[in-house]
Amino acid sequence: MPNVNPDVLRWARETAGLDLHDAAKRLGISDTRAIAGPDRLAALEKGDGEPSRPLLLKMAQHYRRPLLAFYLPAPPRRAERGEDFRTLPAEYGQRDAALVDALLRDLRARQEMVRSLLEVEDEAKELPFVGSFDMSGGSKQLAKAIAQTLDFDITQFRRGGRNEAFAYLRDLAERTGVFVLLIGNLGSHHSTLDVELFRGVALADPVTPFVIINDQDSEAAWSFTLLHELAHVWIGRTGISGANPSTAIEVFCNDVAGQILMPDGEALRDDALRGAPSDQVIARIRQLAETWQVSHSAVAYKLFREGSVSRDVWAEVSGIFRRQWLQNRAAARERNKDIEGGPDYYVVRRHRLGNRLVGLSRRMLAEGALSPSMAGRILGVKPTNVYALTGAATAGASGRAA
């Protein structure tokens, strides 16, 4: 095996979003009398010495890279991640960029594994709606096409609370063949990705389309984000979306989602909001959000797009709602930090992964078409957890070897 290129060591750490101090801590590189742990790692990245194989294995785990990547002759170019539809905040930094790249790399790998699995089992089929629409057809026509394909019933969507509404919409999307995941970090709270960095991702593969929603966002916003990303799937545009729509495609996809969840004409009597004070606008938005089972920001955006409120009012009330949500979230976390126990790990994990991905893994494990190690990579868990997570029969219970 050739020697490790120190440039690759540095590239792997930086693209994992880790500085020298964090990396040394995770890798267990401790201080000695002569040199601090981060400095020991920096020396390796400068070519002063060769990392041991146990250390390389740790690097592969914590940097989220295959072991063979460390023996590349040079750092590879950044993998294709699709288009970047975001308008990023000024404080967006290198570590944030590395975390987003690591997330997208992980999602791409998991999607490719699912597709390969379906192809091997002769179950791969192209879904006719992926890439079937052109933006020139207009947002209303695409909204109609998506609603028809999903068999979406707005009355059913609004019947329960917001969690029930999202569960209903997600189930419809997964029944059409889309994998819908809730992911807001890379496996720990240390790698949390704020909604300002990404709100959603669409991987518009014709066989295994993935939609990822940032679960750090308000739960009330998930349905809107899901439909926004489905619009990306329908127009065949893979990429990452942010919280602030400023490009033509993001405005278009927002209009599609808004048309499905809040059809034009439902707020006709809100012409009276033109020129109204902010408190009156906010009160009306709260009322509509409760009725329509969507977020306050979605209603505010819809009213702006319909001309019921000005751009300045939309920006003002959206900022107010955003600050209130952040305050409420911080207060909730403070209340819950000392509570023992919490929700069941497997229940939470299944919810984040979605029924389609968990169900496929369960069936393939039971049939022996999927090994626990591969299932763990697809599901983002340890191989020892896949049977408990999926509810599949343990190895040896089926006729085929896992």
Coordinates of C-alpha atoms in Angstrom, one line a residue:
M1 CA 0.0 0.0 0.0
P2 CA 1.5 3.4 -0.9
N3 CA 2.2 6.1 1.6
V4 CA -0.6 8.5 2.6
N5 CA -0.4 11.9 1.0
P6 CA -0.5 14.5 3.8
D7 CA -2.5 16.9 1.5
V8 CA -5.2 14.2 1.5
L9 CA -5.2 14.1 5.3
R10 CA -5.8 17.9 5.4
W11 CA -8.4 17.8 2.7
A12 CA -10.3 15.0 4.4
R13 CA -10.4 16.8 7.7
E14 CA -11.4 20.2 6.2
T15 CA -14.1 18.7 4.1
A16 CA -15.5 17.0 7.2
G17 CA -15.9 20.5 8.7
L18 CA -13.4 20.0 11.5
D19 CA -10.6 22.2 12.7
L20 CA -7.4 20.7 14.1
H21 CA -8.6 21.0 17.7
D22 CA -11.9 19.2 17.1
A23 CA -10.4 16.6 14.9
A24 CA -7.6 15.7 17.3
K25 CA -10.2 15.4 20.1
R26 CA -12.4 13.0 18.0
L27 CA -9.4 11.0 16.8
G28 CA -8.1 10.6 20.4
I29 CA -4.8 12.3 19.6
S30 CA -3.9 13.5 23.0
D31 CA -1.3 16.0 24.3
T32 CA 2.2 14.9 25.2
R33 CA 4.8 16.7 27.3
A34 CA 6.4 17.9 24.1
I35 CA 3.5 18.7 21.8
A36 CA -0.2 19.3 21.9
G37 CA -2.6 16.9 20.2
P38 CA -3.7 19.4 17.5
D39 CA -0.1 20.2 16.7
R40 CA 0.6 16.4 16.4
L41 CA -2.2 16.2 13.8
A42 CA -0.9 19.3 12.0
A43 CA 2.5 17.7 11.8
L44 CA 1.0 14.6 10.1
E45 CA -0.8 16.9 7.6
K46 CA 2.6 18.5 6.8
G47 CA 4.2 15.1 6.1
D48 CA 6.1 14.8 9.4
G49 CA 5.5 11.1 10.0
E50 CA 3.0 8.6 8.8
P51 CA -0.4 7.9 10.5
S52 CA -0.9 4.4 11.9
R53 CA -3.5 2.2 10.4
P54 CA -5.7 2.4 13.6
L55 CA -5.5 6.2 13.3
L56 CA -6.4 6.0 9.6
L57 CA -9.4 3.9 10.5
K58 CA -10.6 6.5 13.0
M59 CA -10.1 9.2 10.3
A60 CA -12.2 7.2 7.9
Q61 CA -14.9 7.1 10.5
H62 CA -14.9 10.7 11.7
Y63 CA -14.1 12.3 8.4
R64 CA -16.8 10.1 6.7
R65 CA -14.4 8.9 4.0
P66 CA -13.6 5.3 2.8
L67 CA -10.2 4.1 3.9
L68 CA -8.9 3.9 0.3
A69 CA -9.5 7.7 -0.1
F70 CA -6.5 8.4 2.2
Y71 CA -4.2 6.7 -0.4
L72 CA -5.3 8.8 -3.3
P73 CA -2.3 10.6 -5.0
A74 CA -4.0 14.0 -4.5
P75 CA -7.2 15.4 -3.1
P76 CA -10.1 14.9 -5.6
R77 CA -12.2 17.7 -6.9
R78 CA -15.4 18.3 -5.1
A79 CA -18.1 15.9 -6.1
E80 CA -21.1 17.0 -8.1
R81 CA -23.8 18.0 -5.7
G82 CA -26.3 19.6 -8.2
E83 CA -27.2 23.3 -8.3
D84 CA -26.9 25.6 -5.3
F85 CA -30.2 27.6 -5.2
R86 CA -29.4 29.3 -1.9
T87 CA -28.8 32.9 -0.9
L88 CA -26.5 32.5 2.0
P89 CA -26.1 34.8 5.1
A90 CA -22.9 36.9 5.4
E91 CA -21.7 34.8 8.3
Y92 CA -21.6 31.6 6.3
G93 CA -18.2 30.2 6.9
Q94 CA -15.8 27.4 5.6
R95 CA -16.9 25.0 8.4
D96 CA -20.5 25.5 7.4
A97 CA -19.7 24.8 3.7
A98 CA -17.8 21.7 4.7
L99 CA -20.7 20.4 6.7
V100 CA -23.1 21.0 3.9
D101 CA -20.8 19.2 1.4
A102 CA -20.4 16.3 3.8
L103 CA -24.2 16.0 4.1
L104 CA -24.7 16.1 0.4
R105 CA -21.9 13.6 -0.2
D106 CA -23.5 11.2 2.3
L107 CA -27.0 11.6 0.8
R108 CA -25.7 11.0 -2.7
A109 CA -23.9 7.8 -1.6
R110 CA -27.0 6.5 0.2
Q111 CA -29.2 7.3 -2.8
E112 CA -26.8 5.5 -5.1
M113 CA -26.8 2.4 -2.9
V114 CA -30.6 2.3 -2.9
R115 CA -30.6 2.6 -6.7
S116 CA -28.0 -0.1 -7.1
L117 CA -30.0 -2.4 -4.7
L118 CA -33.1 -2.0 -6.8
E119 CA -31.2 -2.6 -10.0
V120 CA -29.6 -5.8 -8.7
E121 CA -33.0 -7.0 -7.6
D122 CA -34.6 -6.1 -10.9
E123 CA -36.9 -3.6 -9.3
A124 CA -35.6 -0.4 -10.7
K125 CA -38.1 1.5 -12.8
E126 CA -38.0 5.1 -14.0
L127 CA -40.7 7.3 -12.5
P128 CA -42.5 9.3 -15.3
F129 CA -42.9 12.5 -13.3
V130 CA -39.2 13.1 -12.7
G131 CA -38.1 15.8 -15.0
S132 CA -41.4 15.8 -16.8
F133 CA -42.2 19.5 -16.5
D134 CA -40.7 22.7 -17.8
M135 CA -40.9 26.0 -15.9
S136 CA -42.3 27.7 -18.9
G137 CA -45.5 25.8 -18.3
G138 CA -46.2 28.0 -15.2
S139 CA -46.4 27.3 -11.5
K140 CA -50.1 26.8 -11.5
Q141 CA -49.9 24.0 -14.0
L142 CA -47.1 22.3 -12.2
A143 CA -49.0 22.6 -8.9
K144 CA -52.0 20.9 -10.6
A145 CA -49.8 18.1 -12.0
I146 CA -48.2 17.4 -8.6
A147 CA -51.5 17.4 -6.8
Q148 CA -53.0 15.0 -9.3
T149 CA -50.0 12.6 -9.2
L150 CA -50.1 12.6 -5.4
D151 CA -53.9 12.4 -5.3
F152 CA -53.7 15.3 -2.9
D153 CA -56.9 16.2 -1.0
I154 CA -56.6 19.6 0.7
T155 CA -59.5 18.9 3.0
Q156 CA -57.8 15.8 4.3
F157 CA -54.5 17.7 4.6
R158 CA -56.2 20.4 6.8
R159 CA -58.3 18.0 8.9
G160 CA -55.8 17.4 11.7
G161 CA -52.9 19.3 13.2
R162 CA -49.7 20.2 11.4
N163 CA -47.9 17.0 12.2
E164 CA -50.8 15.0 10.9
A165 CA -50.9 17.2 7.8
F166 CA -47.2 16.6 7.1
A167 CA -47.6 12.8 7.7
Y168 CA -50.4 12.7 5.2
L169 CA -48.5 14.6 2.5
R170 CA -45.3 12.6 3.1
D171 CA -47.1 9.4 2.8
L172 CA -48.6 10.5 -0.6
A173 CA -45.1 11.5 -1.8
E174 CA -43.6 8.2 -0.7
R175 CA -46.3 6.2 -2.4
T176 CA -45.4 7.7 -5.7
G177 CA -41.8 6.5 -5.3
V178 CA -40.1 9.5 -3.6
F179 CA -37.9 8.9 -0.5
V180 CA -38.6 11.7 2.0
L181 CA -36.0 12.1 4.8
L182 CA -35.8 14.5 7.7
I183 CA -32.1 15.4 8.4
G184 CA -30.6 18.4 10.1
N185 CA -27.2 17.2 11.1
L186 CA -24.4 14.7 10.3
G187 CA -25.2 12.5 13.2
S188 CA -24.7 14.7 16.3
H189 CA -25.7 18.0 17.6
H190 CA -22.2 19.2 17.0
S191 CA -22.9 19.1 13.3
T192 CA -26.3 20.7 13.3
L193 CA -27.1 22.6 10.1
D194 CA -29.2 25.7 10.6
V195 CA -32.1 26.4 8.3
E196 CA -30.2 29.5 7.1
L197 CA -27.7 27.1 5.5
F198 CA -30.2 24.8 3.9
R199 CA -33.9 24.2 4.1
G200 CA -34.2 21.3 1.7
V201 CA -32.5 19.2 -0.9
A202 CA -33.9 17.5 -4.0
L203 CA -32.0 14.7 -5.7
A204 CA -34.0 14.3 -8.9
D205 CA -32.9 10.8 -9.8
P206 CA -35.5 9.2 -12.2
V207 CA -35.4 5.9 -10.3
T208 CA -34.8 6.9 -6.7
P209 CA -35.6 10.5 -6.1
F210 CA -34.7 11.8 -2.7
V211 CA -36.2 14.8 -0.9
I212 CA -34.4 15.9 2.3
I213 CA -36.0 18.4 4.7
N214 CA -34.0 20.1 7.4
D215 CA -35.6 19.0 10.6
Q216 CA -34.1 22.0 12.4
D217 CA -36.7 24.1 10.8
S218 CA -40.2 24.6 12.3
E219 CA -42.4 21.5 11.9
A220 CA -45.1 23.8 10.5
A221 CA -42.8 24.5 7.6
W222 CA -42.1 20.9 6.6
S223 CA -45.1 20.5 4.3
F224 CA -44.3 23.6 2.3
T225 CA -40.6 22.6 2.0
L226 CA -41.6 19.1 0.9
L227 CA -43.7 20.5 -1.9
H228 CA -41.0 23.0 -2.9
E229 CA -38.5 20.1 -3.3
L230 CA -41.1 18.0 -5.2
A231 CA -41.3 20.9 -7.6
H232 CA -37.6 20.5 -8.1
V233 CA -38.0 16.8 -8.8
W234 CA -40.8 17.4 -11.3
I235 CA -38.6 19.9 -13.3
G236 CA -35.6 17.6 -12.9
R237 CA -33.3 20.1 -11.1
T238 CA -31.2 18.5 -8.4
G239 CA -29.9 20.9 -5.9
I240 CA -30.0 22.5 -2.4
S241 CA -32.4 25.2 -1.3
G242 CA -32.1 27.8 1.3
A243 CA -34.4 29.9 3.5
N244 CA -34.4 33.0 1.4
P245 CA -35.9 32.7 -2.2
S246 CA -34.2 35.1 -4.5
T247 CA -33.6 33.2 -7.7
A248 CA -36.2 32.6 -10.4
I249 CA -36.3 28.8 -9.8
E250 CA -36.7 29.2 -6.0
V251 CA -39.6 31.7 -6.4
F252 CA -41.2 29.3 -9.0
C253 CA -41.0 26.3 -6.6
N254 CA -42.3 28.4 -3.7
D255 CA -45.2 29.4 -5.9
V256 CA -45.9 25.8 -6.7
A257 CA -46.0 24.8 -3.0
G258 CA -48.1 27.8 -2.2
Q259 CA -50.6 27.1 -4.9
I260 CA -51.1 23.5 -3.6
L261 CA -51.4 24.4 0.1
M262 CA -53.0 27.8 -0.3
P263 CA -54.9 28.0 -3.6
D264 CA -55.4 31.4 -5.1
G265 CA -58.6 33.0 -4.1
E266 CA -58.8 31.7 -0.6
A267 CA -57.7 34.9 0.9
L268 CA -59.5 37.3 -1.3
R269 CA -60.9 39.3 1.6
D270 CA -57.4 40.1 2.7
D271 CA -57.4 43.0 0.3
A272 CA -58.1 44.9 3.5
L273 CA -54.6 44.2 4.7
R274 CA -53.1 46.6 2.2
G275 CA -51.7 49.5 4.3
A276 CA -52.9 47.8 7.5
P277 CA -50.6 48.0 10.6
S278 CA -48.2 45.1 11.3
D279 CA -50.2 43.9 14.3
Q280 CA -53.3 43.5 12.2
V281 CA -51.4 41.7 9.4
I282 CA -49.7 39.4 12.0
A283 CA -53.1 38.5 13.6
R284 CA -54.6 37.6 10.2
I285 CA -51.5 35.5 9.3
R286 CA -51.8 33.5 12.6
Q287 CA -55.5 32.8 11.8
L288 CA -54.8 31.7 8.2
A289 CA -51.8 29.5 9.3
E290 CA -54.0 27.7 11.8
T291 CA -56.7 27.2 9.2
W292 CA -54.4 26.1 6.4
Q293 CA -52.0 24.0 8.6
V294 CA -48.9 25.8 7.3
S295 CA -46.3 28.0 8.8
H296 CA -46.7 31.7 9.5
S297 CA -43.8 32.4 7.0
A298 CA -45.6 30.5 4.3
V299 CA -48.8 32.5 4.7
A300 CA -46.9 35.8 4.8
Y301 CA -45.1 34.8 1.6
K302 CA -48.4 33.9 -0.1
L303 CA -50.0 37.2 0.9
F304 CA -47.0 39.0 -0.5
R305 CA -47.1 37.1 -3.8
E306 CA -50.9 37.8 -4.1
G307 CA -50.3 41.5 -3.5
S308 CA -52.2 41.6 -0.2
V309 CA -49.1 43.0 1.6
S310 CA -46.1 44.9 0.4
R311 CA -42.6 43.5 0.2
D312 CA -41.6 45.7 3.2
V313 CA -44.4 44.4 5.3
W314 CA -43.7 40.8 4.2
A315 CA -40.0 41.2 5.2
E316 CA -41.0 42.9 8.5
V317 CA -43.6 40.3 9.7
S318 CA -41.4 37.4 8.5
G319 CA -38.6 38.7 10.7
I320 CA -40.9 39.0 13.6
F321 CA -42.2 35.4 13.2
R322 CA -38.6 34.1 12.7
R323 CA -37.4 35.7 16.0
Q324 CA -40.4 34.4 17.9
W325 CA -39.8 30.9 16.6
L326 CA -36.2 31.0 17.6
Q327 CA -37.1 32.3 21.1
N328 CA -39.7 29.6 21.5
R329 CA -37.3 26.9 20.3
A330 CA -34.6 28.1 22.7
A331 CA -37.1 28.1 25.6
A332 CA -38.3 24.6 24.8
R333 CA -34.7 23.3 24.7
E334 CA -34.0 24.9 28.0
R335 CA -37.1 23.3 29.6
N336 CA -36.3 19.9 28.2
K337 CA -32.6 19.7 28.8
D338 CA -32.9 18.2 32.3
I339 CA -35.8 15.9 31.5
E340 CA -34.6 12.2 31.8
G341 CA -35.4 9.7 29.1
G342 CA -37.0 11.2 26.0
P343 CA -38.5 9.7 22.9
D344 CA -37.5 6.2 21.9
Y345 CA -34.4 6.2 19.7
Y346 CA -35.8 3.8 17.1
V347 CA -39.2 5.7 16.9
V348 CA -37.3 9.0 16.2
R349 CA -35.0 7.4 13.7
R350 CA -37.8 5.7 11.7
H351 CA -39.6 9.1 11.6
R352 CA -36.6 10.8 10.2
L353 CA -35.9 8.1 7.6
G354 CA -39.5 7.7 6.4
N355 CA -41.6 4.6 5.8
R356 CA -40.4 4.1 2.2
L357 CA -36.7 3.8 3.1
V358 CA -37.2 1.8 6.3
G359 CA -39.8 -0.5 4.6
L360 CA -37.5 -1.2 1.6
S361 CA -34.6 -2.0 3.9
R362 CA -36.8 -4.2 6.1
R363 CA -38.0 -6.2 3.0
M364 CA -34.5 -6.5 1.5
L365 CA -33.0 -7.6 4.8
A366 CA -35.7 -10.3 5.3
E367 CA -35.1 -11.6 1.7
G368 CA -31.4 -11.7 2.2
A369 CA -30.7 -9.2 -0.6
L370 CA -29.2 -6.6 1.8
S371 CA -26.5 -7.2 4.4
P372 CA -26.7 -5.5 7.8
S373 CA -23.6 -3.5 7.1
M374 CA -25.0 -2.2 3.8
A375 CA -28.4 -1.5 5.4
G376 CA -26.6 0.4 8.1
R377 CA -24.9 2.6 5.5
I378 CA -28.2 3.2 3.8
L379 CA -30.1 4.0 7.0
G380 CA -27.2 5.9 8.7
V381 CA -27.0 3.6 11.7
K382 CA -24.7 0.9 13.1
P383 CA -25.2 -2.5 11.5
T384 CA -26.1 -3.9 15.0
N385 CA -29.1 -1.6 15.0
V386 CA -30.6 -2.3 11.7
Y387 CA -32.8 -5.2 12.7
A388 CA -34.3 -3.4 15.7
L389 CA -34.8 -0.3 13.6
T390 CA -36.5 -2.0 10.6
G391 CA -38.2 -4.8 12.5
A392 CA -36.8 -7.3 9.9
A393 CA -36.3 -10.9 10.9
T394 CA -32.8 -11.5 12.1
A395 CA -30.1 -13.1 9.9
G396 CA -30.8 -16.8 9.3
A397 CA -34.6 -16.5 9.5
S398 CA -34.9 -16.3 5.8
G399 CA -33.8 -18.7 3.1
R400 CA -31.1 -16.4 1.7
A401 CA -28.0 -15.5 3.5
A402 CA -27.6 -11.8 4.5

